[in-house]
Coordinates of C-alpha atoms in Angstrom, one line a residue:
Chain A
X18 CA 99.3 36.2 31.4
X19 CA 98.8 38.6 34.4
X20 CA 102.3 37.7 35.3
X21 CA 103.9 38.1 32.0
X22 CA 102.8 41.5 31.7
X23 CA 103.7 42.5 34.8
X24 CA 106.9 41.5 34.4
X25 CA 107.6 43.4 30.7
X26 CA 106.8 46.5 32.8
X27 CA 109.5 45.6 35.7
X28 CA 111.7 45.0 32.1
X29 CA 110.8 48.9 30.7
X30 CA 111.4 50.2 34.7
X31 CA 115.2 48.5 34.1
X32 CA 115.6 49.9 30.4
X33 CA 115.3 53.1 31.5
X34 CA 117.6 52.8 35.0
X35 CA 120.2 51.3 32.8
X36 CA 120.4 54.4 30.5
X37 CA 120.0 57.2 33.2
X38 CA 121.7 56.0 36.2
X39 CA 125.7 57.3 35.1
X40 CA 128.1 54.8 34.4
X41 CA 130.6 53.6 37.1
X42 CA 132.9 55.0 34.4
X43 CA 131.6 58.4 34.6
X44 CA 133.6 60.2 37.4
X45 CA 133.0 60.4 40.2
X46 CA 132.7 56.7 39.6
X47 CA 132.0 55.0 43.0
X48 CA 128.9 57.1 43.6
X49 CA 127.8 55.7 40.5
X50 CA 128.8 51.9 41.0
X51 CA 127.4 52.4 44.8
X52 CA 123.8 53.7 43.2
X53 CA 123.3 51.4 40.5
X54 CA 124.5 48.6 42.8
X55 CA 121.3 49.3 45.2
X56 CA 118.8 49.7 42.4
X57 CA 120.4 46.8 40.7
X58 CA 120.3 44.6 43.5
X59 CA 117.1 43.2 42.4
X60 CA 113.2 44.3 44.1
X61 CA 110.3 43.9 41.9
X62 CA 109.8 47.5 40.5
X63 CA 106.4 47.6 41.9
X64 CA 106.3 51.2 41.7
X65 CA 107.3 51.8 38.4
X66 CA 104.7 48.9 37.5
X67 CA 101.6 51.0 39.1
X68 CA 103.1 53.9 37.1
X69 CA 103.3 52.0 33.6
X70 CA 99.7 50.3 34.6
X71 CA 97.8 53.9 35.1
X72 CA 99.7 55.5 32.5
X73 CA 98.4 52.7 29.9
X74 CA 95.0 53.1 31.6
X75 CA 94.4 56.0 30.6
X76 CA 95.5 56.0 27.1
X77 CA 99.0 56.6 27.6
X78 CA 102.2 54.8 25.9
X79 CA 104.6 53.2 28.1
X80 CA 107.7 54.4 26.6
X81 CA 106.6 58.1 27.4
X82 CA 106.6 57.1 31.1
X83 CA 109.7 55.3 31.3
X84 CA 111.9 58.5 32.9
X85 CA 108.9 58.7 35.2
X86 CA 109.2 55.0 36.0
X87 CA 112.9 55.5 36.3
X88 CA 112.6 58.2 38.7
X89 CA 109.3 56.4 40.8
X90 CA 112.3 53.7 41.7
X91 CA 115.2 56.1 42.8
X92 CA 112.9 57.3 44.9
X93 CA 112.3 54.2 46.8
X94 CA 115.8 52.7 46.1
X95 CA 116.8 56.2 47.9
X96 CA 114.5 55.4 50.9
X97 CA 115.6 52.2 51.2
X98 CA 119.6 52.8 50.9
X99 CA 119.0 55.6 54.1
X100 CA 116.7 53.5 56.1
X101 CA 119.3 50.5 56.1
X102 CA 121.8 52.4 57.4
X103 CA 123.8 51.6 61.4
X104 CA 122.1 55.3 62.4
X105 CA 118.2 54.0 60.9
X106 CA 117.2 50.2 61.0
X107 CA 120.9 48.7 60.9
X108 CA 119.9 46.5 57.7
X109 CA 123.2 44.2 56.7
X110 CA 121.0 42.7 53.4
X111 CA 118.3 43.7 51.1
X112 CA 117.1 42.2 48.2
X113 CA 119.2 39.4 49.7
X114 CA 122.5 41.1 49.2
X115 CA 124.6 42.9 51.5
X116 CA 123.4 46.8 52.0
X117 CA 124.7 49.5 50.5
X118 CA 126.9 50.8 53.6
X119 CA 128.2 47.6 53.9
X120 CA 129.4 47.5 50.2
X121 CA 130.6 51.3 50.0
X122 CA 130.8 52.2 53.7
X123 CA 128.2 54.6 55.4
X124 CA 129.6 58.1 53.7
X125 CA 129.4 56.8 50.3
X126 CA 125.6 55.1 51.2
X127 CA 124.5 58.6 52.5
X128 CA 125.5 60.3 49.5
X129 CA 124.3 57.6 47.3
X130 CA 120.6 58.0 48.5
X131 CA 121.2 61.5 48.3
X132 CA 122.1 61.0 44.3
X133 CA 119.1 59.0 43.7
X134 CA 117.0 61.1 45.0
X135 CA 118.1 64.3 43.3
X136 CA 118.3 62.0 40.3
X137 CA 114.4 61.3 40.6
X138 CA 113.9 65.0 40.1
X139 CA 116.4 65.8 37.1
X140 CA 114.7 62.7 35.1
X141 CA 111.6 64.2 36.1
X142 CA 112.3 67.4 35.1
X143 CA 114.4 67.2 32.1
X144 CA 113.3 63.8 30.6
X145 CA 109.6 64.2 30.1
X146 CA 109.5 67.3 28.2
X147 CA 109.5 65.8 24.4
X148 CA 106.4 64.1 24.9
X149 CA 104.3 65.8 27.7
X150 CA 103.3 69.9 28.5
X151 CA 105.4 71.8 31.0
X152 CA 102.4 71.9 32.8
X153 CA 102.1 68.4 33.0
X154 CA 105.6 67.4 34.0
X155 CA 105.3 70.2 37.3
X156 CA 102.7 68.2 38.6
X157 CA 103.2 65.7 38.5
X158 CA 107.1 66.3 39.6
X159 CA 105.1 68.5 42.6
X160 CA 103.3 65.5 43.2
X161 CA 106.3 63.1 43.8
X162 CA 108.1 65.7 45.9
X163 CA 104.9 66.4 48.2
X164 CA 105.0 62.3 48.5
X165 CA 108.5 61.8 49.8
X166 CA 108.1 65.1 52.1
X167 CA 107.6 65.1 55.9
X168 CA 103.9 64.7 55.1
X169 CA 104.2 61.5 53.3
X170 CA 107.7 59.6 53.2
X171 CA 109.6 60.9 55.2
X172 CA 107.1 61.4 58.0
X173 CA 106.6 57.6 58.2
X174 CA 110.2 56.9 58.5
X175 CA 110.2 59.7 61.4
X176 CA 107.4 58.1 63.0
X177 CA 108.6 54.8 62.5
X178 CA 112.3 55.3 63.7
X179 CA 111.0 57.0 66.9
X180 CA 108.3 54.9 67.7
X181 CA 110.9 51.7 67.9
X182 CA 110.9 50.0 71.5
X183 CA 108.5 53.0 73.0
X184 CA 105.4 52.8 74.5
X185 CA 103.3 54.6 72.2
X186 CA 99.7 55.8 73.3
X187 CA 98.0 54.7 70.4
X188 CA 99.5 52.4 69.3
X189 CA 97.0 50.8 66.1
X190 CA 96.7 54.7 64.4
X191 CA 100.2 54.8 64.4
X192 CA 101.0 52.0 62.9
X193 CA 98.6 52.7 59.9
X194 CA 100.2 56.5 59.9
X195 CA 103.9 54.4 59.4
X196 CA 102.4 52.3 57.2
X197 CA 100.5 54.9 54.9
X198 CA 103.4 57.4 55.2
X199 CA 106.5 55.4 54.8
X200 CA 104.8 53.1 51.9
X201 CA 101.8 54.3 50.9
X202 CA 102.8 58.1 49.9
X203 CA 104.9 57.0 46.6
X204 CA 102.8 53.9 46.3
X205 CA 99.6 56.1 45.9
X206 CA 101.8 59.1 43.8
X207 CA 103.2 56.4 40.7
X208 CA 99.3 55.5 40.4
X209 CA 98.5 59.3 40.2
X210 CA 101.6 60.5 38.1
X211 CA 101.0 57.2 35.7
X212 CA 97.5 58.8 35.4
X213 CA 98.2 62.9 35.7
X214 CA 100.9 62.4 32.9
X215 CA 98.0 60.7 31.0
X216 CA 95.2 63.2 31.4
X217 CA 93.3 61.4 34.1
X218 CA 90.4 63.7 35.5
X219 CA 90.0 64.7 39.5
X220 CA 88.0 61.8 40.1
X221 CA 89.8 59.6 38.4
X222 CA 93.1 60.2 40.8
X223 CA 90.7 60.6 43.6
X224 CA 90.3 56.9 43.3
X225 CA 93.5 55.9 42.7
X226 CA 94.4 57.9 45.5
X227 CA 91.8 55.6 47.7
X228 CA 93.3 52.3 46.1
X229 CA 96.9 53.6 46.5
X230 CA 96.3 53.9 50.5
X231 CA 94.9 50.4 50.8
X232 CA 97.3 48.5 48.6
X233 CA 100.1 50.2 50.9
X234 CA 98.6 49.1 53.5
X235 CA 98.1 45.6 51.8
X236 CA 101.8 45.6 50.7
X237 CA 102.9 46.5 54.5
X238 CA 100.7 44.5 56.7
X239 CA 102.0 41.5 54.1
X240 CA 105.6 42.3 55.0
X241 CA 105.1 42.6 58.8
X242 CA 103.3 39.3 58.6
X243 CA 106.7 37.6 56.0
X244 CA 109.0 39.2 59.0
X245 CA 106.9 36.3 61.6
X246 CA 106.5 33.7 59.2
X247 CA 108.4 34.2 55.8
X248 CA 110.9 31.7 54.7
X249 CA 114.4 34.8 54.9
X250 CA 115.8 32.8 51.7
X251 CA 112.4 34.1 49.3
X252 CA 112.4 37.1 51.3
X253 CA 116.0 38.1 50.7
X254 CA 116.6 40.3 54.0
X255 CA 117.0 39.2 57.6
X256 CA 113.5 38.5 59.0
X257 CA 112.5 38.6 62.8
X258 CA 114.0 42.0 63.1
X259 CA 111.3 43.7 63.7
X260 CA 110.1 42.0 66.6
X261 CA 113.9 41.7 68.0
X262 CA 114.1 46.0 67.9
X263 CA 110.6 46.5 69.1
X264 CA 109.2 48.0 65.7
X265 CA 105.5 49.4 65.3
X266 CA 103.9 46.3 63.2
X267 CA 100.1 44.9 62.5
X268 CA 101.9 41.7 64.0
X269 CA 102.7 43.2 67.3
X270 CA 100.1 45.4 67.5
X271 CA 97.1 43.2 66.6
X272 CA 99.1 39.8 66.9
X273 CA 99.0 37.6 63.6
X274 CA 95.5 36.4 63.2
X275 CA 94.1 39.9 63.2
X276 CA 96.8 41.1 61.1
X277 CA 95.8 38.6 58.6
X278 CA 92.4 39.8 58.7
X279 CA 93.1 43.5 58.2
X280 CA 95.0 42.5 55.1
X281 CA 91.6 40.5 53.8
X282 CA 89.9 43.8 54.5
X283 CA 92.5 46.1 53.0
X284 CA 92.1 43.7 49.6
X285 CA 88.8 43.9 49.7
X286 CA 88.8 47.9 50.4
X287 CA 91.7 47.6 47.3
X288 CA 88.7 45.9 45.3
X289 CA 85.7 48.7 46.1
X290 CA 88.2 51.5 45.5
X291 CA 88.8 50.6 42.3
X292 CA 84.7 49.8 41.1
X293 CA 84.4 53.5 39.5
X294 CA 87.0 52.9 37.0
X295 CA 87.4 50.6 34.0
X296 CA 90.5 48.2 32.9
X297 CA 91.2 47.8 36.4
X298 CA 92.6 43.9 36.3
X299 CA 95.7 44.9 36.1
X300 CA 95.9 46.7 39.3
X301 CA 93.4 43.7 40.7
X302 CA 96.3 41.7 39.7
X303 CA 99.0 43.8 41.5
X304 CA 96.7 43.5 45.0
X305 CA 96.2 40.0 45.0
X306 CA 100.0 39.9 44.2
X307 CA 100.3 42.0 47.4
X308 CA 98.4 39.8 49.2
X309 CA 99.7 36.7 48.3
X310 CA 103.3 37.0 47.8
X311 CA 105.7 35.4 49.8
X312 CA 108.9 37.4 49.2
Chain B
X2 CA 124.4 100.3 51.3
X3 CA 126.1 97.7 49.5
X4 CA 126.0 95.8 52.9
X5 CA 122.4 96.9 54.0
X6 CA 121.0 96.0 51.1
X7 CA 122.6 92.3 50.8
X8 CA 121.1 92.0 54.7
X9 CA 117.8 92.9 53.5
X10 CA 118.2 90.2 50.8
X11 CA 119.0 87.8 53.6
X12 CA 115.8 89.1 55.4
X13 CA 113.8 88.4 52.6
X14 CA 115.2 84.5 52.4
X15 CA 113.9 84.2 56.0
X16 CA 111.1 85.1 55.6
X17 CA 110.3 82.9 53.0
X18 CA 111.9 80.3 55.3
X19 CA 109.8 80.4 58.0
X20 CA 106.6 80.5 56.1
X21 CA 107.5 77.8 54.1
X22 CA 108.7 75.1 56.1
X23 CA 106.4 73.5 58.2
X24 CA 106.3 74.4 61.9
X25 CA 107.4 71.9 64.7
X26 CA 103.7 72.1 66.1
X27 CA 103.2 70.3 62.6
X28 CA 103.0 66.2 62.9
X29 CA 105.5 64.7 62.9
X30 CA 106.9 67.7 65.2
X31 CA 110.4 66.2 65.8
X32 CA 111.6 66.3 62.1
X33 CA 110.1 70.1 61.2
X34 CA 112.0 71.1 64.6
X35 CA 115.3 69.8 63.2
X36 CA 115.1 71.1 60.0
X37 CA 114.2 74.2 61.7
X38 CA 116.9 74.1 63.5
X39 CA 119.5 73.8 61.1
X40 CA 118.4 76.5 58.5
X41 CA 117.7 78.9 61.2
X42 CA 121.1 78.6 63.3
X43 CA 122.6 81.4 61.6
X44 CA 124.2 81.6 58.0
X45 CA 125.1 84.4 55.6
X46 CA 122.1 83.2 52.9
X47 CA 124.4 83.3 49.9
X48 CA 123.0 81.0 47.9
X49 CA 119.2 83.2 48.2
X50 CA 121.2 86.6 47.7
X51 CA 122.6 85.9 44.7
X52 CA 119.5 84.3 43.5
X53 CA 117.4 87.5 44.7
X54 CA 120.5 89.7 43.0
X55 CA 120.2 88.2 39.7
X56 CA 116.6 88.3 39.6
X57 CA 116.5 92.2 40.3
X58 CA 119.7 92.6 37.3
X59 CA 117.0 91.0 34.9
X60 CA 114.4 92.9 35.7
X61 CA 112.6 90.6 38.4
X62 CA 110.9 91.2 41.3
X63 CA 112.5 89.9 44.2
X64 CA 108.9 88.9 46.2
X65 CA 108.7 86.3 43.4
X66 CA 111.6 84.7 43.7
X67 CA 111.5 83.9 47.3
X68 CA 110.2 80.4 46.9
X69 CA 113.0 80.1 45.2
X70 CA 115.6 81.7 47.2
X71 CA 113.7 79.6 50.4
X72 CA 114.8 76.3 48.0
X73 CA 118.3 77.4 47.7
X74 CA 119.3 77.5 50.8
X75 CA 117.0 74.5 52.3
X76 CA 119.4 72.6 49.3
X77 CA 122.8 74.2 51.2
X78 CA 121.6 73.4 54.5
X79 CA 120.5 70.0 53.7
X80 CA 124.4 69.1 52.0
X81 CA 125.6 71.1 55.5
X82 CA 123.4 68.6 57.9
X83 CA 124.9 65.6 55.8
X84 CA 128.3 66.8 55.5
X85 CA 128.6 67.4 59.5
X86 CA 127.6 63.3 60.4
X87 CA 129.7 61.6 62.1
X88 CA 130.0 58.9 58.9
X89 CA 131.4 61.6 56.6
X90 CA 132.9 65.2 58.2
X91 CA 131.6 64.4 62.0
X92 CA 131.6 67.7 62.9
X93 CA 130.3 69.1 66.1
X94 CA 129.5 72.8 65.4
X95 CA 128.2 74.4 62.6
X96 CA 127.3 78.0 62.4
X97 CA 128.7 78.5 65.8
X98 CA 126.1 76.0 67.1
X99 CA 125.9 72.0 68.2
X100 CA 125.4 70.3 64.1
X101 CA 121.9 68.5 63.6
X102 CA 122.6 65.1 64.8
X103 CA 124.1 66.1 67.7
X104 CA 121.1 67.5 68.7
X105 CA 118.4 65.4 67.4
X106 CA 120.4 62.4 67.4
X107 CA 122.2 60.8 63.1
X108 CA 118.6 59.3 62.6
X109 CA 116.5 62.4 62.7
X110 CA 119.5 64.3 61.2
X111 CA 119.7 62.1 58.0
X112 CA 115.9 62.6 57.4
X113 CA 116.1 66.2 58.1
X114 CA 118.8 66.5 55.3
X115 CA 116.9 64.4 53.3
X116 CA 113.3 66.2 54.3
X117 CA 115.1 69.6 53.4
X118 CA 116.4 68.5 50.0
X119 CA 113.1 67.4 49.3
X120 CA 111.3 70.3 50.4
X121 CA 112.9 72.0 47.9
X122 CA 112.1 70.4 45.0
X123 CA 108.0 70.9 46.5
X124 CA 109.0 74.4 46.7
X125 CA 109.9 75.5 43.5
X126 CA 107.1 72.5 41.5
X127 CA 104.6 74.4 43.8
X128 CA 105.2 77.5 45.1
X129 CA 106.6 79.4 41.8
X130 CA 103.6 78.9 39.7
X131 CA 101.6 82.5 40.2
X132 CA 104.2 84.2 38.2
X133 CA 106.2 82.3 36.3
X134 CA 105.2 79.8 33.3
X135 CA 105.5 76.5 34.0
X136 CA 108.3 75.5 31.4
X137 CA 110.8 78.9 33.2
X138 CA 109.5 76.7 36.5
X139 CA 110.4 73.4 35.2
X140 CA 113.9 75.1 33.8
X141 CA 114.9 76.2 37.0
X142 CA 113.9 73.2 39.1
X143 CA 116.2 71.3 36.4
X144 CA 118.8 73.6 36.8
X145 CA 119.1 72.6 40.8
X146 CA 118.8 69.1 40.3
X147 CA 121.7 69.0 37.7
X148 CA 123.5 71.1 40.0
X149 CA 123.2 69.1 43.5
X150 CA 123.4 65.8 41.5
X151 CA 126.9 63.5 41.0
X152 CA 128.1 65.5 38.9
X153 CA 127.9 69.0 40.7
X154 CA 127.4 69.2 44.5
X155 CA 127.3 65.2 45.4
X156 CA 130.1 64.8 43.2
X157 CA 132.4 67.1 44.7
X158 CA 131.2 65.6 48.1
X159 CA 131.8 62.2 47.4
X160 CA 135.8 63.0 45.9
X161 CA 136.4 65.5 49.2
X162 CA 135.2 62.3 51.6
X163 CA 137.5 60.0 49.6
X164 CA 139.8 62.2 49.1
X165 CA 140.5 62.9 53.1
X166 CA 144.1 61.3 54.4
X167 CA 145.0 59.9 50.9
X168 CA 148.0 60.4 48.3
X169 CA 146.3 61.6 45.9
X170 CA 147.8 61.9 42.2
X171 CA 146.8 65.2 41.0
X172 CA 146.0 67.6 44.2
X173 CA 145.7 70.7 42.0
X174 CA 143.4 69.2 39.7
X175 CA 141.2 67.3 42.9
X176 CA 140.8 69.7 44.8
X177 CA 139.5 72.2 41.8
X178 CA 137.1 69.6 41.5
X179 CA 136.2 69.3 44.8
X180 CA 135.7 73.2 45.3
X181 CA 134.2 73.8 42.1
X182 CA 131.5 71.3 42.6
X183 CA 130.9 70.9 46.3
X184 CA 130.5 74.2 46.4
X185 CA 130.9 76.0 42.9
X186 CA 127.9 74.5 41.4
X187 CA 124.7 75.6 44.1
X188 CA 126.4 79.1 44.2
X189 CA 126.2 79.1 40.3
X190 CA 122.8 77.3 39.8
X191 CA 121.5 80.1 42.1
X192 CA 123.1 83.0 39.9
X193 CA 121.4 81.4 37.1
X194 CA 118.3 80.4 38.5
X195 CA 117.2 84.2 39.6
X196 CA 118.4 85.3 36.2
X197 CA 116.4 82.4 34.2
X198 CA 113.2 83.2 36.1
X199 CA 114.1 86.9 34.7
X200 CA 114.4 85.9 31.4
X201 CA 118.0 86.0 31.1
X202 CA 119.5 85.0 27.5
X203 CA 121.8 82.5 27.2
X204 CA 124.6 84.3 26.8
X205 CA 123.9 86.2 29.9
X206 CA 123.6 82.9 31.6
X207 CA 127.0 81.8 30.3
X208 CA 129.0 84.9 31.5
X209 CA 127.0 83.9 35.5
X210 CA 128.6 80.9 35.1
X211 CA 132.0 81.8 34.6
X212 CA 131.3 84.1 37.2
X213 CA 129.9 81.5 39.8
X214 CA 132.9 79.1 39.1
X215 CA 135.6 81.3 40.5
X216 CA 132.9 82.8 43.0
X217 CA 132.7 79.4 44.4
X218 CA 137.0 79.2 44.4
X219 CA 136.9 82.4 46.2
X220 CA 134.5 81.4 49.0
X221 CA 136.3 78.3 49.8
X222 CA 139.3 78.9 49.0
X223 CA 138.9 81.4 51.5
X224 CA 137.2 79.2 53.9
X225 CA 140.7 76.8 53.8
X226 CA 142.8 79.5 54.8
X227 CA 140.3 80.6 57.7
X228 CA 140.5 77.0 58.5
X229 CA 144.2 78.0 59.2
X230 CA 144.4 81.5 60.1
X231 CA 140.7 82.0 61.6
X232 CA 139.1 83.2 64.7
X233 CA 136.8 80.2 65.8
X234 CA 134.4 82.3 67.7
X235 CA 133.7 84.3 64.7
X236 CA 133.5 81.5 62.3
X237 CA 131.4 79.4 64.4
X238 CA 132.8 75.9 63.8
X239 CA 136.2 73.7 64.5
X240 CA 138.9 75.4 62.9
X241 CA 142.4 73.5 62.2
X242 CA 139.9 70.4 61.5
X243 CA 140.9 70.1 57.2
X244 CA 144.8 69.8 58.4
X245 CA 144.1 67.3 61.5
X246 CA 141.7 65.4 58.8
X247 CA 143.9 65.3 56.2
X248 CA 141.4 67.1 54.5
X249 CA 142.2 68.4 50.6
X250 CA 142.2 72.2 50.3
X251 CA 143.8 75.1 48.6
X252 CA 146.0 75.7 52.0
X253 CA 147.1 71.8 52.3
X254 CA 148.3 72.2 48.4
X255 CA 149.7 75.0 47.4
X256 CA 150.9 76.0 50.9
X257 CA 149.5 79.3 53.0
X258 CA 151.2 81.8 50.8
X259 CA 150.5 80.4 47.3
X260 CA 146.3 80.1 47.9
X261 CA 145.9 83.7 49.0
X262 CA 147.3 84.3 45.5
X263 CA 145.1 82.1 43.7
X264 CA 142.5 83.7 46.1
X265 CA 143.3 87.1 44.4
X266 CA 143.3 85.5 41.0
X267 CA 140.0 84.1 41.4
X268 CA 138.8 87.5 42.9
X269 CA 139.7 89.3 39.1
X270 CA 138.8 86.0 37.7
X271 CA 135.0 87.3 39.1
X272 CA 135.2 90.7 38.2
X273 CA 136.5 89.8 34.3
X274 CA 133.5 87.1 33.6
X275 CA 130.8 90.2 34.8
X276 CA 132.5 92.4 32.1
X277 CA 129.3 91.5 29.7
X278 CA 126.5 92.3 32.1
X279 CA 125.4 95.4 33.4
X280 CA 124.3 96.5 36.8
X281 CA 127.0 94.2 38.4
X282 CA 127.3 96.1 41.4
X283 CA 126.1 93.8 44.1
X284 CA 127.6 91.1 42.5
X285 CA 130.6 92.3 42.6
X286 CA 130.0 93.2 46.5
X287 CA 129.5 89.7 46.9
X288 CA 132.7 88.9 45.6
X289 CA 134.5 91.4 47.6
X290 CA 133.1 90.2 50.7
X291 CA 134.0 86.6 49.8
X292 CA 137.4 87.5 49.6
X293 CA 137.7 89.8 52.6
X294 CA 135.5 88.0 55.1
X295 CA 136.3 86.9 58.1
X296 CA 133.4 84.3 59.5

């Protein structure tokens, strides 16, 4: 049941990327075919998901959020297209297909992730409007931007790049700063825009804000542990990279079985952040999803 | 006057610049440095000026549109810092001075484009607030994202990068496109912008678009037969590169002779679409200068 609704939201996330991502027939068309080719390629629309879940929580309709959801997974398609490319990580597959540089070559890639982020911003700002206050729509548009900035996003990926193969003071902080930058900034803003675009109070995003930072951390400290022990065909990219180009990971920092043991303690942490509100099993749901997942 | 007074707008874009993005003593310091670097190596601050001109025609206050003008041109310089990578223009100057990834390495210079582009959308969700209502605010951050999207200033990107060394079918017709959009549509989403955020009525709007299309023709048609006939120290980047790169332009299509005449057109092209508005003055400075400049 859990699973089944989960999945109808990752269905509304693709409804609405299928009718605002242009057409490869739409001119320039190999931007398009490059974009929709990356947020096609498969990935479980978790973000989106926490968006639709908070939205509903709060008394909101799905379909209102569905240009927000749209725009949630540009966002991280975006992140993802630049991170994989020869000058970042050097990915050859995600989602278990072949990047988007390899596909389109690096220009077109660049330009791609370029497109879906400014994408995320036009469906944000034009595509909300019929059914939520101008008001509304700036935050919570403020709100994504302030996520993917050099104080959330993009500082993790800054931190994360330049950290590879150094000798890094200390090194456990700054593996939870990559961890809570890179992933956690737009895991923890869908929650709060889901919410926000629903009329959640302070508290209310307060914590969601709390539960956003763990389950990031949840979702992260899950994937560094699938890079040592996942089986690459579930997982769908190359695994053992990370170890082989000296990344910043719970694994290598605090070997596996304390990794392991953070992740219990982010899941529970998940858990105690999300005691002050009600309807909370779906998001329950989501972190033990995090936790247990092995793709 | 004319030219004092389109310095002191440039003064005014500055100093929105440095107070709004973050300082290199801010964590992480390496990516605030390179974005720093790049929007303060020099520039004419177009795109601000004839934001911060419009806003004054409509009866604006310049002060409150430098969030604003600040967004514009962290939008040009971020499409500069990609443009310049050694995947797409690989240029090693820009604005007389070593490009971004030359000096912080394609890594840091991809997330500085994409910091920059970012910040700009943070900018004008947050910063415009005070004085303007939030559905002018949520107009003009549309207007941008339209404007840098595929089909405005990626779109003309993309078709220029595929464009380079190939027969093309229609050159007249491509490298319209590619002018009007790469750079055509920021220069006319910043007309419009500072006259929106003045209440400008649509009509007025419509006549700053015309306006910004051939303003856009003039300033790179103009940069295509510097590319020819320039003096590199004064332009500050490779000249002679378009021709060696089999680059589309104005010169490489019509010939030297034939794309200072269009040049010309374009130039009464500008002054005709003002004919509607009043207190065009500066404006039409601007497109004076485009023509006749030099760097």
């Amino acid at each position: 049941m859990r699973d089944f609704n989960l999945k109808s939201y990752a269905g509304l996330a693709n409804e609405a990327l299928e009718q605002y991502i242009p057409s490869a027939k739409d001119h320039p068309g190999i931007i398009h075919e490059a974009m929709r080719y990356s947020v096609f390629a498969g990935g479980k629309r978790l973000r989106p998901t926490l968006g639709f879940i908070t939205h509903e929580m709060f008394g909101g309709s799905v379909r209102n959020f569905q240009p927000a959801a749209a725009a949630l997974e540009c966002l991280h398609t975006y992140s993802l297209i630049h991170d994989d490319l020869p000058a970042m990580d050097d990915d050859e597959f995600r989602r278990g297909k072949p990047t988007c540089h390899r596909m389109y070559g690096e220009a077109v890639a660049i330009l791609a992730g370029d497109a879906l982020l400014t994408l995320a911003f036009e469906l944000m700002t034009l595509r909300l409007r019929e059914t939520f206050t101008a008001t509304q729509v700036l935050q919570a548009t403020a709100e994504l931007a302030v996520a993917c900035g050099t104080y959330g996003l993009i500082g993790g990926q800054t931190v994360d790049i330049l950290a590879e193969g150094q000798e890094v003071p200390n090194p456990e902080l700054t593996v939870e700063y990559i961890h809570t930058h890179k992933t956690g900034a737009l895991i923890t803003a869908s929650l709060r825009t889901g919410a926000m675009l629903a009329g959640a109070t302070r508290d209310e995003l307060a914590a969601l804000s709390r539960f956003g930072h763990y389950l990031g951390l949840c979702f992260q400290i899950r994937d560094d542990i699938l890079d040592h022990t996942g089986d690459q065909a579930k997982v769908g990219k190359t695994l053992g990279k990370d170890k082989k180009s000296g990344k910043l990971t719970y694994v290598s920092v605090y070997g596996l079985e304390k990794a392991e043991e953070q992740l219990r303690k982010c899941h529970v942490a998940c858990e105690s952040a999300l005691k002050p509100l009600r309807e909370t099993d779906s998001l329950l749901a989501v972190a033990a999803l995090a936790v247990e997942r092995d793709s």
